[in-house]
Backbone as numpy.savetxt, mean C-alpha at the origin, in Angstrom:
# Nx Ny Nz CAx CAy CAz Cx Cy Cz
45.39 29.89 27.98 44.54 28.81 28.30 43.07 29.08 27.89
42.66 30.30 27.91 41.25 30.65 27.44 41.12 30.30 26.02
42.14 30.48 25.23 42.16 30.19 23.79 41.92 28.71 23.64
42.66 27.83 24.48 42.56 26.37 24.40 41.12 25.88 24.78
40.56 26.60 25.73 39.15 26.17 26.23 38.21 26.45 25.13
38.34 27.65 24.50 37.44 28.05 23.38 37.51 27.01 22.30
38.73 26.67 21.95 38.94 25.64 20.91 38.35 24.31 21.22
38.56 23.97 22.52 37.93 22.61 22.97 36.41 22.70 22.93
35.83 23.72 23.34 34.40 23.97 23.34 33.81 23.94 21.91
34.60 24.65 21.06 34.22 24.56 19.58 34.17 23.12 18.96
35.14 22.29 19.34 35.23 20.93 18.89 34.15 20.09 19.48
33.90 20.25 20.72 32.71 19.49 21.44 31.48 19.84 20.73
31.12 21.15 20.53 29.92 21.53 19.91 29.77 21.03 18.43
30.82 21.00 17.63 30.89 20.54 16.31 30.58 18.96 16.32
31.19 18.25 17.31 30.92 16.87 17.45 29.49 16.57 17.83
28.94 17.37 18.77 27.56 17.16 19.12 26.61 17.43 17.94
26.81 18.49 17.17 26.04 18.69 15.98 26.15 17.61 15.00
27.42 17.17 14.68 27.55 16.08 13.73 26.93 14.80 14.31
26.99 14.46 15.59 26.37 13.33 16.16 24.77 13.42 16.05
24.24 14.61 16.22 22.71 14.75 16.02 22.39 14.50 14.70
23.16 15.14 13.73 22.88 14.84 12.37 22.88 13.38 11.96
23.91 12.74 12.32 24.05 11.38 11.97 22.99 10.52 12.60
22.71 10.91 13.92 21.66 10.02 14.60 20.26 10.24 13.93
19.98 11.40 13.59 18.70 11.83 12.90 18.62 11.08 11.48
19.72 11.04 10.79 19.71 10.45 9.46 19.47 8.93 9.55
20.16 8.40 10.53 19.96 6.98 10.88 18.51 6.59 11.21
18.03 7.44 12.13 16.67 7.17 12.52 15.58 7.34 11.38
15.98 8.32 10.49 15.08 8.48 9.33 15.14 7.34 8.36
16.31 6.77 8.19 16.56 5.67 7.37 15.72 4.49 7.85
15.83 4.26 9.18 15.08 3.13 9.79 13.62 3.34 9.54
13.07 4.53 9.67 11.71 4.81 9.35 11.23 4.42 8.04
12.01 4.76 7.08 11.79 4.49 5.70 11.70 2.94 5.46
12.63 2.35 6.08 12.64 0.83 5.96 11.38 0.23 6.46
10.80 0.76 7.55 9.69 0.18 8.26 8.36 0.76 7.78
8.39 1.62 6.72 7.24 2.35 6.35 6.32 1.36 5.52
4.92 1.61 5.72 3.98 0.75 5.04 4.09 1.19 3.50
3.73 0.18 2.74 3.67 0.34 1.26 2.15 0.25 0.90
1.70 1.28 0.04 0.26 1.27 -0.24 0.29 0.91 -1.76
-0.84 0.10 -2.04 -0.97 -0.30 -3.44 -2.28 0.16 -4.03
-2.21 0.92 -5.05 -3.34 1.46 -5.74 -3.70 0.54 -6.87
-4.84 -0.02 -6.87 -5.32 -0.96 -7.89 -6.53 -0.39 -8.49
-6.52 -0.57 -9.86 -7.74 -0.06 -10.62 -8.20 -1.33 -11.50
-9.46 -1.68 -11.28 -10.12 -2.83 -12.02 -11.03 -2.26 -13.08
-10.75 -2.62 -14.28 -11.71 -2.36 -15.42 -12.55 -3.54 -15.72
-13.85 -3.33 -15.56 -14.75 -4.45 -15.73 -15.26 -4.42 -17.11
-15.75 -5.69 -17.57 -16.46 -5.74 -18.76 -17.89 -5.13 -18.44
-18.48 -4.68 -19.56 -19.78 -3.94 -19.42 -20.87 -4.81 -18.62
-21.42 -4.19 -17.69 -22.54 -4.86 -16.92 -22.04 -5.67 -15.83
-20.78 -5.81 -15.54 -20.15 -6.71 -14.60 -19.68 -6.08 -13.28
-19.80 -4.75 -13.17 -19.27 -4.07 -11.88 -20.03 -4.56 -10.73
-21.25 -4.69 -10.76 -22.13 -5.17 -9.64 -21.57 -6.55 -9.16
-21.34 -7.38 -10.01 -20.74 -8.72 -9.61 -19.44 -8.57 -8.95
-18.65 -7.75 -9.37 -17.34 -7.43 -8.70 -17.53 -6.92 -7.33
-18.45 -5.93 -7.21 -18.81 -5.31 -5.90 -19.18 -6.50 -5.00
-20.06 -7.32 -5.38 -20.58 -8.46 -4.66 -19.49 -9.27 -4.17
-18.57 -9.64 -5.05 -17.45 -10.59 -4.76 -16.56 -9.98 -3.71
-16.34 -8.53 -3.90 -15.49 -7.87 -2.96 -16.06 -7.88 -1.48
-17.40 -7.53 -1.51 -18.07 -7.39 -0.30 -18.25 -8.74 0.45
-18.52 -9.75 -0.33 -18.84 -11.07 0.27 -17.58 -11.86 0.56
-16.52 -11.71 -0.17 -15.38 -12.57 -0.01 -13.98 -11.88 0.03
-13.70 -11.05 -0.93 -12.43 -10.58 -1.26 -11.76 -9.77 -0.03
-12.50 -8.91 0.56 -11.95 -8.04 1.62 -11.42 -8.92 2.81
-12.20 -9.93 3.08 -11.84 -10.91 4.17 -10.56 -11.72 3.89
-10.50 -12.17 2.56 -9.40 -12.88 2.11 -8.13 -11.98 2.10
-8.31 -10.73 1.66 -7.20 -9.92 1.78 -6.57 -9.79 3.16
-7.36 -9.61 4.10 -7.04 -9.44 5.50 -6.34 -10.75 5.94
-6.91 -11.83 5.51 -6.43 -13.17 5.84 -4.92 -13.32 5.41
-4.71 -12.80 4.32 -3.33 -12.94 3.66 -2.45 -11.68 3.96
-2.71 -10.95 5.03 -1.81 -9.86 5.47 -2.02 -8.43 4.84
-2.99 -8.35 3.95 -3.16 -6.97 3.31 -4.18 -6.32 4.19
-4.03 -4.86 4.31 -4.90 -4.09 5.00 -5.83 -3.34 4.08
-7.10 -3.46 4.09 -8.06 -2.70 3.27 -8.04 -1.28 3.73
-7.74 -0.36 2.89 -7.67 1.10 3.15 -8.88 1.83 2.65
-9.17 1.75 1.36 -10.20 2.53 0.89 -10.75 1.97 -0.59
-11.97 2.10 -0.86 -12.53 1.60 -2.15 -13.36 2.74 -2.77
-13.25 2.89 -4.11 -13.94 3.93 -4.80 -14.49 3.55 -6.10
-15.61 4.22 -6.57 -16.00 4.14 -8.01 -15.85 5.53 -8.53
-15.54 5.71 -9.81 -15.38 7.12 -10.30 -16.76 7.78 -10.39
-16.68 9.12 -10.47 -17.98 9.88 -10.74 -18.14 10.13 -12.25
-17.11 10.01 -12.95 -17.10 10.24 -14.43 -18.12 9.21 -15.08
-19.14 9.77 -15.68 -20.32 8.83 -16.24 -19.61 7.86 -17.14
-18.62 8.07 -17.84 -18.01 7.02 -18.80 -17.36 5.87 -18.07
-16.99 6.07 -16.79 -16.26 5.07 -16.07 -17.01 4.49 -14.80
-18.10 5.21 -14.39 -18.72 4.84 -13.08 -19.36 3.48 -13.04
-19.66 2.93 -14.15 -20.26 1.56 -14.18 -19.34 0.53 -14.66
-18.07 0.91 -14.81 -17.00 -0.05 -15.31 -15.78 -0.22 -14.42
-15.51 0.79 -13.46 -14.22 0.82 -12.81 -14.44 0.75 -11.30
-13.54 -0.01 -10.61 -13.27 -0.05 -9.16 -11.94 0.26 -8.93
-11.73 1.29 -8.06 -10.38 1.71 -7.58 -10.31 1.54 -6.14
-9.08 0.99 -5.73 -9.03 0.73 -4.26 -7.55 0.78 -3.84
-7.34 0.98 -2.50 -5.98 0.94 -1.93 -6.03 -0.08 -0.87
-4.93 -0.96 -0.89 -4.55 -1.89 0.18 -3.14 -1.54 0.62
-2.83 -1.83 1.90 -1.43 -1.59 2.28 -0.76 -2.86 2.79
0.56 -2.81 2.82 1.45 -3.96 3.05 2.54 -3.50 3.90
3.17 -4.42 4.76 4.29 -4.07 5.48 5.56 -3.66 4.66
5.66 -4.24 3.42 6.79 -4.00 2.49 6.43 -4.52 1.15
7.29 -4.09 0.19 7.01 -4.61 -1.11 7.17 -6.19 -1.17
8.04 -6.74 -0.40 8.08 -8.15 -0.38 6.90 -8.82 0.32
6.33 -8.13 1.33 5.17 -8.67 2.01 3.97 -8.58 0.97
3.95 -7.57 0.12 2.88 -7.47 -0.85 3.01 -8.64 -1.84
4.13 -8.93 -2.25 4.34 -10.07 -3.20 3.83 -11.46 -2.52
4.29 -11.55 -1.29 3.96 -12.79 -0.59 2.44 -12.96 -0.34
1.85 -11.82 0.06 0.37 -11.77 0.19 -0.38 -12.11 -1.01
0.02 -11.51 -2.18 -0.73 -11.77 -3.35 -0.55 -13.21 -3.84
0.56 -13.77 -3.65 0.96 -15.12 -4.05 0.01 -16.08 -3.20
-0.07 -15.81 -1.95 -0.90 -16.69 -0.99 -2.40 -16.50 -1.28
-2.81 -15.20 -1.57 -4.18 -15.02 -1.99 -4.59 -15.61 -3.20
-3.86 -15.66 -4.27 -4.18 -16.17 -5.59 -4.25 -17.70 -5.56
-3.59 -18.25 -4.55 -3.58 -19.85 -4.50 -4.50 -20.21 -3.42
-5.16 -19.43 -2.72 -6.09 -19.78 -1.64 -7.39 -20.50 -2.24
-7.67 -21.68 -1.82 -8.89 -22.44 -2.37 -10.14 -21.58 -2.17
-10.28 -20.89 -1.09 -11.47 -19.97 -0.86 -11.59 -18.96 -1.90
-10.45 -18.27 -2.22 -10.56 -17.26 -3.29 -10.82 -17.92 -4.69
-10.25 -19.07 -4.98 -10.48 -19.73 -6.20 -12.05 -20.10 -6.37
-12.61 -20.61 -5.28 -14.03 -20.94 -5.31 -14.84 -19.73 -5.43
-14.60 -18.60 -4.74 -15.33 -17.36 -4.83 -15.21 -16.79 -6.27
-14.01 -16.75 -6.74 -13.88 -16.25 -8.09 -14.63 -17.09 -9.23
-14.51 -18.27 -9.10 -15.19 -19.18 -10.07 -16.72 -19.08 -9.98
-17.16 -18.97 -8.71 -18.76 -18.78 -8.50 -19.07 -17.46 -9.06
-18.37 -16.39 -8.88 -18.75 -15.11 -9.29 -18.71 -14.92 -10.80
-17.94 -15.72 -11.49 -17.79 -15.72 -12.90 -18.61 -16.76 -13.62
-19.55 -17.38 -12.94 -20.35 -18.30 -13.55 -21.27 -17.76 -14.76
-21.52 -16.43 -14.66 -22.24 -15.77 -15.76 -21.24 -15.13 -16.80
-19.98 -15.30 -16.55 -19.00 -14.70 -17.46 -17.83 -14.04 -16.78
-16.80 -13.74 -17.43 -15.63 -13.01 -16.85 -16.08 -11.61 -16.33
-15.54 -11.12 -15.28 -15.84 -9.91 -14.64 -14.81 -8.71 -15.11
-13.63 -9.04 -14.76 -12.52 -8.04 -14.93 -11.81 -8.19 -16.26
-11.68 -7.06 -16.97 -11.06 -7.08 -18.24 -9.54 -6.71 -18.05
-9.21 -5.83 -17.19 -7.81 -5.33 -16.95 -7.67 -4.87 -15.64
-6.44 -5.10 -15.03 -6.07 -4.66 -13.72 -4.79 -3.86 -13.86
-4.78 -2.63 -13.18 -3.53 -1.92 -13.08 -3.10 -1.77 -11.57
-1.93 -1.89 -11.27 -1.46 -1.77 -9.95 -0.14 -0.93 -9.83
-0.09 -0.19 -8.75 1.18 0.56 -8.48 1.46 0.57 -6.92
2.67 0.22 -6.67 3.08 0.40 -5.19 3.50 1.75 -4.94
3.24 2.32 -3.70 3.55 3.63 -3.38 4.01 3.70 -1.93
4.73 4.77 -1.58 5.06 5.13 -0.29 4.61 6.65 -0.01
4.38 6.87 1.23 3.89 8.24 1.53 5.04 9.21 1.46
4.80 10.43 0.99 5.71 11.49 0.86 6.04 12.00 2.31
7.02 12.73 2.50 7.37 13.41 3.75 6.23 14.37 4.21
5.49 14.90 3.23 4.47 15.96 3.55 3.15 15.39 3.62
2.93 14.13 3.30 1.65 13.48 3.34 1.04 13.49 4.70
-0.19 13.81 4.89 -0.86 13.80 6.19 -0.98 12.37 6.70
-1.11 11.43 5.92 -1.20 10.00 6.41 0.24 9.39 6.15
0.76 8.66 7.09 2.04 8.10 6.90 1.97 6.65 7.53
């Protein structure tokens, strides 16, 4: 009988370990599905136009991003002398890649954005090129 009890205890322990593994995996998968998506955007301005871009962002763009579901995370200009007067780098975050697409579509068609963009470009085009990449935090990232 002792042998049967040990065998039964072994099966129960293995089942508990397997259940913990599967529960942890499932919870981890759910976390990934609900994880915020960060978007790194780099704007390359035409010479002499970075100030106009900064003004447009501070006066209009940040508020419009929030209006359309984007969270403003951080904004930078490079310290590299060749880029510091030409480049704006920033990160916004979204609930998902689909939310990012929906937010950008709504933002681009917003009459307030179109008005702000057109007014800021009365002296000429500002942005020459935009680069964008969607990202998720790694498991070892301090911010998740």
